[in-house]
Coordinates of C-alpha atoms in Angstrom, one line a residue:
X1 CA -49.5 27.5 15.7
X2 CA -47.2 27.0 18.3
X3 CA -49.6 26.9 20.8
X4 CA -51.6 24.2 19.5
X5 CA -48.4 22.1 18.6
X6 CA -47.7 22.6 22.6
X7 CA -51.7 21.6 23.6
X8 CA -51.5 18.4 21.2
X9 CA -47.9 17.2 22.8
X10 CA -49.5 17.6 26.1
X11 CA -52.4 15.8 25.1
X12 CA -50.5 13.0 23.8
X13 CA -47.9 12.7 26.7
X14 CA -51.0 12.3 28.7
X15 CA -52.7 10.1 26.8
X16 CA -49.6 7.9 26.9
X17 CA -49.3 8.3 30.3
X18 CA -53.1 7.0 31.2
X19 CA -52.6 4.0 28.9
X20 CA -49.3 3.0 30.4
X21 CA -51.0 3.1 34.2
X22 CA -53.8 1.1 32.9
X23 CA -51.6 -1.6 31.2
X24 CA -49.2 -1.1 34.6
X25 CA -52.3 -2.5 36.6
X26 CA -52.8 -5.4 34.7
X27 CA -49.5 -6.1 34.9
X28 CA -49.3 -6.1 38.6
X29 CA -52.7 -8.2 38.5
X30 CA -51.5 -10.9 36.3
X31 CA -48.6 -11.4 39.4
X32 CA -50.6 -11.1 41.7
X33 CA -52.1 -14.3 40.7
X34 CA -49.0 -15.8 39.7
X35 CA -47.7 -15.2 43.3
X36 CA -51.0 -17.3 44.7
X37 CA -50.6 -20.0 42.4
X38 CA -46.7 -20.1 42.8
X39 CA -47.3 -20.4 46.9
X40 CA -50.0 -22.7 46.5
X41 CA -47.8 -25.5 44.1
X42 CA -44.9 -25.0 46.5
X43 CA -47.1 -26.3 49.0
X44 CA -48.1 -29.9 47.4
X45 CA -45.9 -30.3 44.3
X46 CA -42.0 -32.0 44.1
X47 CA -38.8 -30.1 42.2
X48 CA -39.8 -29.9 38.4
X49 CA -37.7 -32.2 35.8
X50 CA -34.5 -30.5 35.3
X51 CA -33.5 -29.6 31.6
X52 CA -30.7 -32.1 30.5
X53 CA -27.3 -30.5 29.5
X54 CA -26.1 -31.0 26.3
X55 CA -22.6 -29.9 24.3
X56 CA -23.9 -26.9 22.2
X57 CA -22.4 -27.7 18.4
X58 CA -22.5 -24.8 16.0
X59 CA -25.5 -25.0 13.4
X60 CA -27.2 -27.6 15.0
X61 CA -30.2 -27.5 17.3
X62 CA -28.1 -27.6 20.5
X63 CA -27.1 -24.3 19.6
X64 CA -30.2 -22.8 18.8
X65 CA -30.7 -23.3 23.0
X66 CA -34.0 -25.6 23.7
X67 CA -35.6 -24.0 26.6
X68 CA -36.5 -26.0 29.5
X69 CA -39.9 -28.2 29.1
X70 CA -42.4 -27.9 31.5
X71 CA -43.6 -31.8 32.0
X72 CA -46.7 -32.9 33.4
X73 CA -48.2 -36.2 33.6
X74 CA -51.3 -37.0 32.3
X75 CA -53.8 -37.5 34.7
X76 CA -53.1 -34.0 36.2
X77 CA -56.2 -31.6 35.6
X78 CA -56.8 -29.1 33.3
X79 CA -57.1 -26.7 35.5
X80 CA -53.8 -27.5 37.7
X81 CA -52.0 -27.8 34.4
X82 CA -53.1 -24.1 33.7
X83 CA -52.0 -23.0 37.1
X84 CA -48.7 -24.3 36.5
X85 CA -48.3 -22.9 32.8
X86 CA -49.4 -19.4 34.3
X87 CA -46.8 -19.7 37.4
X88 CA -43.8 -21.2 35.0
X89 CA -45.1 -18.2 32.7
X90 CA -45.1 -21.1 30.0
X91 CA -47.6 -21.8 27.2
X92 CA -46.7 -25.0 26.1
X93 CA -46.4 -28.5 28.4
X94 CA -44.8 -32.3 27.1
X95 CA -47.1 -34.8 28.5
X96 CA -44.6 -37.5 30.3
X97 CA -45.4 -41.0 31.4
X98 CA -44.2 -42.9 34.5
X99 CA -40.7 -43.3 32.8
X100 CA -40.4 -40.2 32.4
X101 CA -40.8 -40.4 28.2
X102 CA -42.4 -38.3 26.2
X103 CA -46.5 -39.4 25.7
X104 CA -48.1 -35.8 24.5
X105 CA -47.7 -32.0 24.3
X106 CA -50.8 -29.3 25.0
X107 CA -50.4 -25.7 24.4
X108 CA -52.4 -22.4 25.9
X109 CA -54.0 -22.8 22.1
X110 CA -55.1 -26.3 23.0
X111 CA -56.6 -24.7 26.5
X112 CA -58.7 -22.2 24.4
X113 CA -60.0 -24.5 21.8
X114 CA -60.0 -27.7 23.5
X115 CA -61.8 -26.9 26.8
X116 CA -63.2 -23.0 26.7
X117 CA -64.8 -23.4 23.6
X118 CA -65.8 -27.2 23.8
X119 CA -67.6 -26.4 26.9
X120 CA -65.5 -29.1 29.4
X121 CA -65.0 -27.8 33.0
X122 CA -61.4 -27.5 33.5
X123 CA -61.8 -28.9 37.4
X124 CA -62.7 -32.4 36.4
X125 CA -60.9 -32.4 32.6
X126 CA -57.8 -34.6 32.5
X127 CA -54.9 -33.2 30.6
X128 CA -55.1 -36.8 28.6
X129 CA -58.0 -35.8 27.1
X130 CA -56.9 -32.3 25.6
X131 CA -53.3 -33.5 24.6
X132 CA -51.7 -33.7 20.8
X133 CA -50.2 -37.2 21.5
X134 CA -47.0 -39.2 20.2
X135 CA -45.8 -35.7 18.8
X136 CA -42.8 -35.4 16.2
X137 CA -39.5 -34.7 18.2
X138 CA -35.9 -34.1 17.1
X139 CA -32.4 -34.9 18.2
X140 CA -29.8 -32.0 19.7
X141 CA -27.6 -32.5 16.9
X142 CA -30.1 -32.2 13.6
X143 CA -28.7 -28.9 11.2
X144 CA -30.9 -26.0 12.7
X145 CA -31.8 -24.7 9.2
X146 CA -33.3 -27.5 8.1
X147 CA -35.6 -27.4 11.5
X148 CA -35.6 -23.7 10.6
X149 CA -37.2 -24.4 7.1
X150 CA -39.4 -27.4 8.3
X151 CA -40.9 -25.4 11.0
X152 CA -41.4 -22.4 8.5
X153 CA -43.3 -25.0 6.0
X154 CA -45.2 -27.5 8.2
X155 CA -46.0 -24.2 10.5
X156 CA -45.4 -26.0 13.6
X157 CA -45.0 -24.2 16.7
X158 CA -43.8 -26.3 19.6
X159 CA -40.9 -28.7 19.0
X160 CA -39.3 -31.4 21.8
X161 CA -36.0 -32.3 21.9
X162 CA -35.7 -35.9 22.7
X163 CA -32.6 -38.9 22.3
X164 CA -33.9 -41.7 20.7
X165 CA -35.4 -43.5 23.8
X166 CA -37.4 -40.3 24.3
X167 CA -36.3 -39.1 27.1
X168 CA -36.9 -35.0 26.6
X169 CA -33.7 -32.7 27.0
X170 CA -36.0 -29.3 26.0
X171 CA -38.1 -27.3 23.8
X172 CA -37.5 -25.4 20.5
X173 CA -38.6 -22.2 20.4
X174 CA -38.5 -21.2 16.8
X175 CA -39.8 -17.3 17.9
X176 CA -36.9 -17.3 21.0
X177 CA -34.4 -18.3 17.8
X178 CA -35.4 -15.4 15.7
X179 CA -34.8 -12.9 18.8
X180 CA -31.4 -14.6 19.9
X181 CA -30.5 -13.3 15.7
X182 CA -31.8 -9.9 16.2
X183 CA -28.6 -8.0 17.2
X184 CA -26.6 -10.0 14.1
X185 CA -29.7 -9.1 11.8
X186 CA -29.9 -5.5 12.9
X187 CA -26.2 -4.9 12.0
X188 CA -27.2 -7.0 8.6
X189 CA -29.8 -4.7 7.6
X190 CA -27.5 -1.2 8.4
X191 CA -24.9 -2.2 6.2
X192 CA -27.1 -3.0 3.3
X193 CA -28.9 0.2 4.2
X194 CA -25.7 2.0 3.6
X195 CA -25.2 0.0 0.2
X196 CA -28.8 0.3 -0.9
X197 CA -28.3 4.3 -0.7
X198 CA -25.0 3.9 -2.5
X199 CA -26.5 1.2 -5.1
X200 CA -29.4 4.5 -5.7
X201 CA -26.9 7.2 -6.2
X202 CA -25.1 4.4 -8.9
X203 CA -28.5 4.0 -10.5
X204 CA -28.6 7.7 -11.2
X205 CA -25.5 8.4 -12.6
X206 CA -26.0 4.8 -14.7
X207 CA -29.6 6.0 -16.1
X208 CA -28.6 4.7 -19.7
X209 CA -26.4 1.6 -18.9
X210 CA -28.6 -1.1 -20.0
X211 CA -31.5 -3.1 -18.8
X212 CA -29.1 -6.4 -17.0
X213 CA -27.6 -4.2 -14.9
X214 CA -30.8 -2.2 -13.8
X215 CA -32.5 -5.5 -13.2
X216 CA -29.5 -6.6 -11.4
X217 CA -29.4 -3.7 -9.3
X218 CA -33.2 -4.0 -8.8
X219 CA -32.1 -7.7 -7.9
X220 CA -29.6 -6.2 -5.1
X221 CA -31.8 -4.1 -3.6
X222 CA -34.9 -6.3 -3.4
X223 CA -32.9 -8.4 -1.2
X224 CA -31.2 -5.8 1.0
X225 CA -34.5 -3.8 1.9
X226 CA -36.3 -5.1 5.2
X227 CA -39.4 -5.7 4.3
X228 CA -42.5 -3.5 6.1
X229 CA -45.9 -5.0 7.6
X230 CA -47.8 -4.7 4.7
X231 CA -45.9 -7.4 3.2
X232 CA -47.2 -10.1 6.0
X233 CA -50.5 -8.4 6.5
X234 CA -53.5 -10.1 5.3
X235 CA -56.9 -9.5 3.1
X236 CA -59.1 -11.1 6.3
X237 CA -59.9 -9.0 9.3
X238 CA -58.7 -9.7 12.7
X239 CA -61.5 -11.0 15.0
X240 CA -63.4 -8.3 16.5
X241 CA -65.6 -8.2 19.9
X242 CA -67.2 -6.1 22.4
X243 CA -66.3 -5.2 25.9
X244 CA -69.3 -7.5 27.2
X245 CA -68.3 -10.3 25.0
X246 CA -68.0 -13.4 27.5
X247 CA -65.1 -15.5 27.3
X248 CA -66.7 -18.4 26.1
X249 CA -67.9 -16.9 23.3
X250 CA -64.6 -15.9 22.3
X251 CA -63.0 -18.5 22.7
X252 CA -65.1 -20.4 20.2
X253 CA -64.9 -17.4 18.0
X254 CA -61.0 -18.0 18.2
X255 CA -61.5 -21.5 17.4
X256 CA -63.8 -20.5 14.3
X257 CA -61.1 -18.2 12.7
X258 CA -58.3 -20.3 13.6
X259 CA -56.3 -17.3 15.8
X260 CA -55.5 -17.0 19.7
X261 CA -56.1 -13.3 19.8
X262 CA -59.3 -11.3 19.5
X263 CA -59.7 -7.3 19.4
X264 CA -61.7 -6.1 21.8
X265 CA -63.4 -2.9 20.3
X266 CA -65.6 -0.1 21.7
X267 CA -67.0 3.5 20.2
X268 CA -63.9 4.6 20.1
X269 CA -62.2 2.3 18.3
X270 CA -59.4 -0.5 19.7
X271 CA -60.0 -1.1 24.0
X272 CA -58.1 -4.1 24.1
X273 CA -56.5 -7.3 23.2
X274 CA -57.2 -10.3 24.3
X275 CA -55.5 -13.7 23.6
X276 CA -55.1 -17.9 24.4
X277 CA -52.5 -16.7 27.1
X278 CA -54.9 -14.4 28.9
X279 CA -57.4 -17.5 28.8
X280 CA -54.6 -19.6 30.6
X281 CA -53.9 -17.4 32.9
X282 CA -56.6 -15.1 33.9
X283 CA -59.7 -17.0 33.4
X284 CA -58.5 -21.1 34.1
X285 CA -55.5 -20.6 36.3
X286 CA -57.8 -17.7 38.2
X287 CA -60.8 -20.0 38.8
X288 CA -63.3 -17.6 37.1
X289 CA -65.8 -19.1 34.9
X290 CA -65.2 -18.5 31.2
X291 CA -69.4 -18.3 30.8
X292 CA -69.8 -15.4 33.3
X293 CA -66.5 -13.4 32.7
X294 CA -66.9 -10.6 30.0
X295 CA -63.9 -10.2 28.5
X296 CA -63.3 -6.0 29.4
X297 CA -62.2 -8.0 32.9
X298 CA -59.5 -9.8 31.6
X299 CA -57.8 -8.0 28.7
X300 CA -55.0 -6.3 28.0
X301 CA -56.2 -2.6 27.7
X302 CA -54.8 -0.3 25.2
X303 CA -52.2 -2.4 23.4
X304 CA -49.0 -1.3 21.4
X305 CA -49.4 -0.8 17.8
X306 CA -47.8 -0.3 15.2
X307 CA -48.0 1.5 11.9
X308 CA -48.1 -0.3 8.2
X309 CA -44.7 1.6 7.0
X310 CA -43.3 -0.5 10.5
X311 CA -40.5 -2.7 9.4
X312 CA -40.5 -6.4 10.2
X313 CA -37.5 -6.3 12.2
X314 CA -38.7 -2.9 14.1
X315 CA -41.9 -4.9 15.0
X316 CA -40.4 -7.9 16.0
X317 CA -38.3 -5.8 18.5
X318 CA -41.2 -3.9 19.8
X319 CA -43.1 -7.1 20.5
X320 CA -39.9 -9.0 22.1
X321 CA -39.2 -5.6 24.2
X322 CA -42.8 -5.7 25.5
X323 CA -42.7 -9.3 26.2
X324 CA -46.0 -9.6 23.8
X325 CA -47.3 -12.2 20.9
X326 CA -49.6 -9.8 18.7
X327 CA -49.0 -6.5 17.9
X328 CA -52.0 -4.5 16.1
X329 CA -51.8 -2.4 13.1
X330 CA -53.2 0.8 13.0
X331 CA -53.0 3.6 10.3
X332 CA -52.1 7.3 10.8
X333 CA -55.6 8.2 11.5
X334 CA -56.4 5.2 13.7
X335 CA -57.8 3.0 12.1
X336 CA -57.6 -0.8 12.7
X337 CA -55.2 -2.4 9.4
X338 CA -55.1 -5.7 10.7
X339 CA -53.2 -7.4 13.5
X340 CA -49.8 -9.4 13.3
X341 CA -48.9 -12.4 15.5
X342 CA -45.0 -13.2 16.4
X343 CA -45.2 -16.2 14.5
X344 CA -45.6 -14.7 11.3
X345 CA -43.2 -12.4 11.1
X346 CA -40.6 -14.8 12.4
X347 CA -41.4 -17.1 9.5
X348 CA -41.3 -14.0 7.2
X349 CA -37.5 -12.8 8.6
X350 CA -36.4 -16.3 7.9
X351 CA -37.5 -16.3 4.4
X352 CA -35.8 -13.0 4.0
X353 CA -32.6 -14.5 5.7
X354 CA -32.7 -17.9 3.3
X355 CA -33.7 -15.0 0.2
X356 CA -30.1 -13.2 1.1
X357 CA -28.1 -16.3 2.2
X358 CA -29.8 -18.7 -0.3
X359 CA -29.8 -22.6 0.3
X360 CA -26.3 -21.2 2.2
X361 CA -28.2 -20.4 5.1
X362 CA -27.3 -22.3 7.1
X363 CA -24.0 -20.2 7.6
X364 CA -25.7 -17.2 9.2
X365 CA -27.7 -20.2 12.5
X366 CA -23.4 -21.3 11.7
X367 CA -22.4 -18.2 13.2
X368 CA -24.8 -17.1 15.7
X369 CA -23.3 -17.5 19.2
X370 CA -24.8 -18.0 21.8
X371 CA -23.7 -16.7 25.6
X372 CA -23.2 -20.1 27.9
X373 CA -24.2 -17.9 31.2
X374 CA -27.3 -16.7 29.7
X375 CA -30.3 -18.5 31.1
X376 CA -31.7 -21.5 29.3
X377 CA -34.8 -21.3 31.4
X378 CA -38.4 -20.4 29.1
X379 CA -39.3 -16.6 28.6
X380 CA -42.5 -14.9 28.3
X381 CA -42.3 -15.6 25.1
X382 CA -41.8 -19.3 24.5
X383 CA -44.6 -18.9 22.1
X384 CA -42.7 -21.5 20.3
X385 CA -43.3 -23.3 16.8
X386 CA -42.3 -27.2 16.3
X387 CA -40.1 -28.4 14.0
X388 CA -38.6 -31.7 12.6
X389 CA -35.5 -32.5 10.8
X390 CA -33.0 -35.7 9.3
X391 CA -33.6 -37.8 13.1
X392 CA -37.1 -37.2 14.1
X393 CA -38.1 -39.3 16.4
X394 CA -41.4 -39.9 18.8
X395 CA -42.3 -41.9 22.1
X396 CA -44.5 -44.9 20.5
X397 CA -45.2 -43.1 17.6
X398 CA -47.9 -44.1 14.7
X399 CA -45.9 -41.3 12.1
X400 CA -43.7 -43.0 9.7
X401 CA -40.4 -42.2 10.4
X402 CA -38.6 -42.9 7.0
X403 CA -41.0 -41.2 4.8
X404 CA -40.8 -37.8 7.6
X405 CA -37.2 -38.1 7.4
X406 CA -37.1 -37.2 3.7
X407 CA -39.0 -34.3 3.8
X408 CA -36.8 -32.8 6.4
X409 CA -33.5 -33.0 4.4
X410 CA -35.2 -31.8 0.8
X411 CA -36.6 -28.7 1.0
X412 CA -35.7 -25.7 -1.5
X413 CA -36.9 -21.9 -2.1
X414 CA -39.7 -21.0 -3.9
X415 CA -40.4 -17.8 -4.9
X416 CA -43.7 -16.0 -7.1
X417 CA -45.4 -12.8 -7.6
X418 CA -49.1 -12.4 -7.4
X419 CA -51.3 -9.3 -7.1
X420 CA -48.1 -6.8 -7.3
X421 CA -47.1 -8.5 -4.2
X422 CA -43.7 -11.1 -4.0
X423 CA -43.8 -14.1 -1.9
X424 CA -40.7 -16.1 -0.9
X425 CA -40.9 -19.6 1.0
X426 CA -38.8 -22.8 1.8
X427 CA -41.2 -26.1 0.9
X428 CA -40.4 -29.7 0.9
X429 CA -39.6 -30.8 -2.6
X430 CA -41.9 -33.7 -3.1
X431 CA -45.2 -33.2 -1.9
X432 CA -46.9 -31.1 -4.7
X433 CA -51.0 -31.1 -2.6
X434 CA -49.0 -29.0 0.6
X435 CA -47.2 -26.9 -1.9
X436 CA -50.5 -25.5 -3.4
X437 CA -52.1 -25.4 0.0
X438 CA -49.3 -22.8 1.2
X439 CA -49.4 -20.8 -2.2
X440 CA -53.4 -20.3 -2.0
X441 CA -52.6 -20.0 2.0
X442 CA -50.7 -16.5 0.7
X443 CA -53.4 -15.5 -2.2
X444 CA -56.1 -16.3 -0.4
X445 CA -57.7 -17.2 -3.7
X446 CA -57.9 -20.8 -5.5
X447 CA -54.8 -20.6 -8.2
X448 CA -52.8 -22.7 -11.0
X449 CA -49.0 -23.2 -10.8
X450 CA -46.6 -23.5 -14.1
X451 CA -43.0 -23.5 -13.8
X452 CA -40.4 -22.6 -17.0
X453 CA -39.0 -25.8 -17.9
X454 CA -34.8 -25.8 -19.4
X455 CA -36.0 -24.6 -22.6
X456 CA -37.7 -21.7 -21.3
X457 CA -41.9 -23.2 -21.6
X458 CA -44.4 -22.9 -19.5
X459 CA -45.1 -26.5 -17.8
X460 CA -48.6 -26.4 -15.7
X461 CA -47.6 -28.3 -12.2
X462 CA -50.5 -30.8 -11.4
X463 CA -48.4 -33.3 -9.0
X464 CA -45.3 -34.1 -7.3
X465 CA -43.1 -35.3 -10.1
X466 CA -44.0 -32.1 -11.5
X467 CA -42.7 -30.7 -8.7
X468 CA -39.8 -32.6 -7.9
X469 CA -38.9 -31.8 -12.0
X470 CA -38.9 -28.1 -11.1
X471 CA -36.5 -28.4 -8.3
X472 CA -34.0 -30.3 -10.8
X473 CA -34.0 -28.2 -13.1
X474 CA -33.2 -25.1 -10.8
X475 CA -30.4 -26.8 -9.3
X476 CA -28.9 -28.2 -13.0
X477 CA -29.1 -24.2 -13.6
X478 CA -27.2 -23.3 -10.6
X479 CA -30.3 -21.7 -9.1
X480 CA -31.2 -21.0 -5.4
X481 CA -35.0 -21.8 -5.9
X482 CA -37.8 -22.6 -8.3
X483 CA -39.8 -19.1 -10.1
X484 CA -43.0 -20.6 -10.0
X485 CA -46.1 -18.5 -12.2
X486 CA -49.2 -18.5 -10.0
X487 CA -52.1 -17.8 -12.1
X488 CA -55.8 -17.3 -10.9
X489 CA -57.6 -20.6 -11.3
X490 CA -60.7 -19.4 -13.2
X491 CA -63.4 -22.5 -13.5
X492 CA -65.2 -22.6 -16.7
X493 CA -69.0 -23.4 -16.9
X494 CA -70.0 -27.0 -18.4
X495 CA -71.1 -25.5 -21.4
X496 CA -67.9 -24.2 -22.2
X497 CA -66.4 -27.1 -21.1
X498 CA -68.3 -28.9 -23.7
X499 CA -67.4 -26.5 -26.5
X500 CA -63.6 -26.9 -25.5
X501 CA -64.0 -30.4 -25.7
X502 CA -66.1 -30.5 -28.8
X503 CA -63.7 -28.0 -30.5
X504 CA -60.4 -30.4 -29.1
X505 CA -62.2 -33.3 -30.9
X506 CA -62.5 -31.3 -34.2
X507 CA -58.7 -30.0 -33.8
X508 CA -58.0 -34.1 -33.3
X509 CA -60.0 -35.1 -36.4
X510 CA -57.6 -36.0 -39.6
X511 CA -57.9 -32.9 -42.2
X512 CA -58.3 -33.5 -45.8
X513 CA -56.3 -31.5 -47.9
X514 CA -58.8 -29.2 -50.5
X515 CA -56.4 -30.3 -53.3
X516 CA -57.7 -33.9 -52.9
X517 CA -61.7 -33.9 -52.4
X518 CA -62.5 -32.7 -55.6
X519 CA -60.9 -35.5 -57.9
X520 CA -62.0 -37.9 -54.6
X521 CA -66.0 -36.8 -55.3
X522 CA -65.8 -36.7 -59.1
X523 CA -63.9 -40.7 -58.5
X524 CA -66.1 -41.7 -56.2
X525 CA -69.6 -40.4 -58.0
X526 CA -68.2 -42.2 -61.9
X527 CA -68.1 -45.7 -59.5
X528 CA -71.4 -44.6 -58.4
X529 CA -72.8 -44.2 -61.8
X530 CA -70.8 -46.8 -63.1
X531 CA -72.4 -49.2 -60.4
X532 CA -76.4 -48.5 -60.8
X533 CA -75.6 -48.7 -64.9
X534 CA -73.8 -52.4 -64.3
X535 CA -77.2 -53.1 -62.4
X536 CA -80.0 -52.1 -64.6
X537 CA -77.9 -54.1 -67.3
X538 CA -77.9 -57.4 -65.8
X539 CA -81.6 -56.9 -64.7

């Protein structure tokens, strides 16, 4: 026994060892190419835009850090614009005009889906013709958790920071928030792991005290436990290819599923990973052609992964530790689970942060300080969600500024159970179409939305004053956020609908009392008689 316990830790030490060289190479590739492209802009291209400073205030975006933008203007190419993204190790650009404002923002997601998989050539493609333009931007001194909460429920990634003339002073990274908070949410979750274990022994020494204070402790607990992947995974299976798969087939796949990473799959199971970033970088910025690359050239070989019991927070560490976006899920015996994305689990920790702080959340972004000789310069990981919030502003912009300004300051929690699973969010408050969108988003199945009203009755939500008279009557109650009942929406055939509606119109009819149609017929029959004997008399 000991023997083979010895011969399988070998094994694996080895194993670990031939992955790590292989990833190592890769590694040393991907700046190896960096270094070319870095030598070859130093040649031709002027000092970059320096970030503007701003006074950081506590709890408002200034303090959340905007990272410096990479700017571009728009008639660069495609393919220098790549170059550039891969050199600055960047995966978003603003799009400036010759003022210097901001005209349009392109991501590495834009790159995969606007050029690989639309078939453009990236050496005659003008960044124009790619870019998002006139996007939403905020002010430095708009309350982070309300960009926070926007950014959770609009699910924007990339945010500028602009004054009101649009001149940019950075980029919101919503991800590069989440990781600034680890350290304050790590010591977070050890006390209340410490409290949980003491709230357990309570529970077993209070097995008979009665069923509030269970369900309070229940309460306690729920929102003290760190939640584990299986709470963000979902029902659809990540995008699988194989090792010969060519780029540009991928890349429309991506575009098809809506993702920016693939798993690249041989007989053995997971080979690889490969993402938008990787397009950027090794296939556009690299000059290889996306129609005669197969992706085993360019992938990331033998990825990290992670297990289902994995907590949120543990996986959010392993991915900012190895400077990666998407972290696969694999079960004890190997088997793919599903595959998790940076994004999501940051939007999941700050719906457990607004579950434990309530609408008060905005105390623990209150708190978070920041280091002022820490660099403010982008990451690896400026994988970064947009957001807006009360001044949003944009560079000639056709969005309507008052009514985007009200959704940003009125948003509340929302909370439901559905298929023995619990869902918490932050939505806007007014816009009832979005709200059902996010909650079938999380079912994955078409569904119906009640809400108890103030005198405890089930009122079916169909529109946004429905909605808006939910949120009321969880704050007149002192509540932190609306218990909505999500129900599958089952559609009934016409024929039924026709008996529903023929059995309505007979509930609607007026009903006779029994009491009254006897002496009615025997009335109404004498007048009868009455009237044909009054008849044959006068004839």
């Amino acid at each position: 026994m000991r023997l083979t316990n010895s011969s399988s830790t070998i094994h694996s030490a080895i194993e670990s060892d031939i992955l790590s060289s292989t990833r190592q190479r890769q590694s040393k590739k991907d700046e190896a190419i960096r270094k070319k492209i870095e030598q070859e802009l130093s040649r031709k291209r002027s000092n970059p835009t320096r970030i503007r400073q701003t006074k950081k205030i506590a709890g408002t975006v200034s303090a959340l850090r905007p990272a410096q933008a990479l700017t571009l203007k728009e008639n660069i190419l495609v393919i220098e614009a790549a170059q550039l993204m891969a050199a600055k190790r960047s995966d978003c650009v603003l799009v400036v005009d010759d003022e210097e404002h901001l005209n349009g923002i392109f991501t590495a997601k834009d790159l995969a889906y606007r050029v690989v998989a639309d078939n453009l050539d990236a050496r005659s493609t003008t960044v124009s013709d790619i870019m998002t333009r006139n996007p939403m931007c905020v002010t430095a001194d708009t309350c982070a958790q309300d960009a926070l909460n926007l950014m959770v429920s609009r699910g924007f990634r990339h945010l500028p920071v602009c004054n009101e003339e649009g001149d940019i002073f950075g980029l919101l990274d919503i991800t590069k928030c989440i990781y600034e908070a680890l350290h304050k949410m790590e010591k977070a979750y050890g006390s209340s792991r410490k409290l949980y274990d003491a709230l357990e022994g309570v529970e077993r020494e209070w097995a008979n005290s009665p069923v509030q204070l269970v369900q309070y402790m229940e309460t306690l607990k729920d929102k003290m436990s760190c939640p584990d992947l299986t709470s963000v995974l979902t029902h659809h299976e990540p995008v699988q290819v194989s090792l010969k798969t060519q780029v540009r087939e991928v890349a429309k796949l991506m575009k098809e599923y809506h993702t920016t990473a693939v798993l690249v799959m041989d007989h053995n199971g997971l080979a690889g990973i490969f993402t938008s970033k990787d397009i950027v970088l090794r296939v556009i910025a690299a000059g290889l052609a996306p129609d005669n690359c197969s992706v085993v050239r360019v992938m990331t070989p033998h990825p990290d992964t992670a297990l289902p019991s994995t907590s949120i927070l543990d996986a959010l560490k392993k991915m900012h530790d190895g400077h990666y976006l998407n972290l696969p899920v694999l079960d004890e015996d190997k088997n793919l689970v599903g595959l998790i994305d940076v994004l999501r689990l940051t939007y999941a920790t700050l719906e457990q942060i607004n579950s434990i702080e309530g609408n008060q959340g905005a105390k623990f972004w209150h708190s978070i300080a920041f280091s002022e000789n820490e660099s403010i310069l982008s990451d690896p990981l400026s994988h970064a969600p947009p957001s807006t919030y009360p001044e949003l502003t944009s560079s000639n912009s056709s969005i309507e500024h008052e009514s985007t300004a009200s959704i940003v300051t009125d948003t509340f929690s929302f909370k439901f159970n559905y298929s023995n699973k619990t869902h918490r969010f932050h939505h806007e408050t007014n816009n009832f179409a979005m709200l059902l969108e996010t909650i079938q988003q999380k079912t994955e199945q078409p569904v119906t939305v009640a809400y108890l009203d103030d005198e405890n009755d089930q009122v079916l939500m169909t529109c946004d004053s429905d909605l808006m008279d939910s949120v009321q009557i969880a704050k007149n109650a002192g509540l932190d956020r609306v218990k909505l009942i999500v129900k599958r929406h089952i559609k009934q055939n016409p024929m039924m609908e026709q008996r529903s509606i023929v059995k309505q119109e007979q509930k609607n009819t007026i009903t006779i009392p029994h009491d009254v149609i006897l002496p009615a017929a025997i009335t109404f029959l004498g007048v009868v008689i009455l009237s044909v004997f009054t008849i044959s008399k006068s004839k």
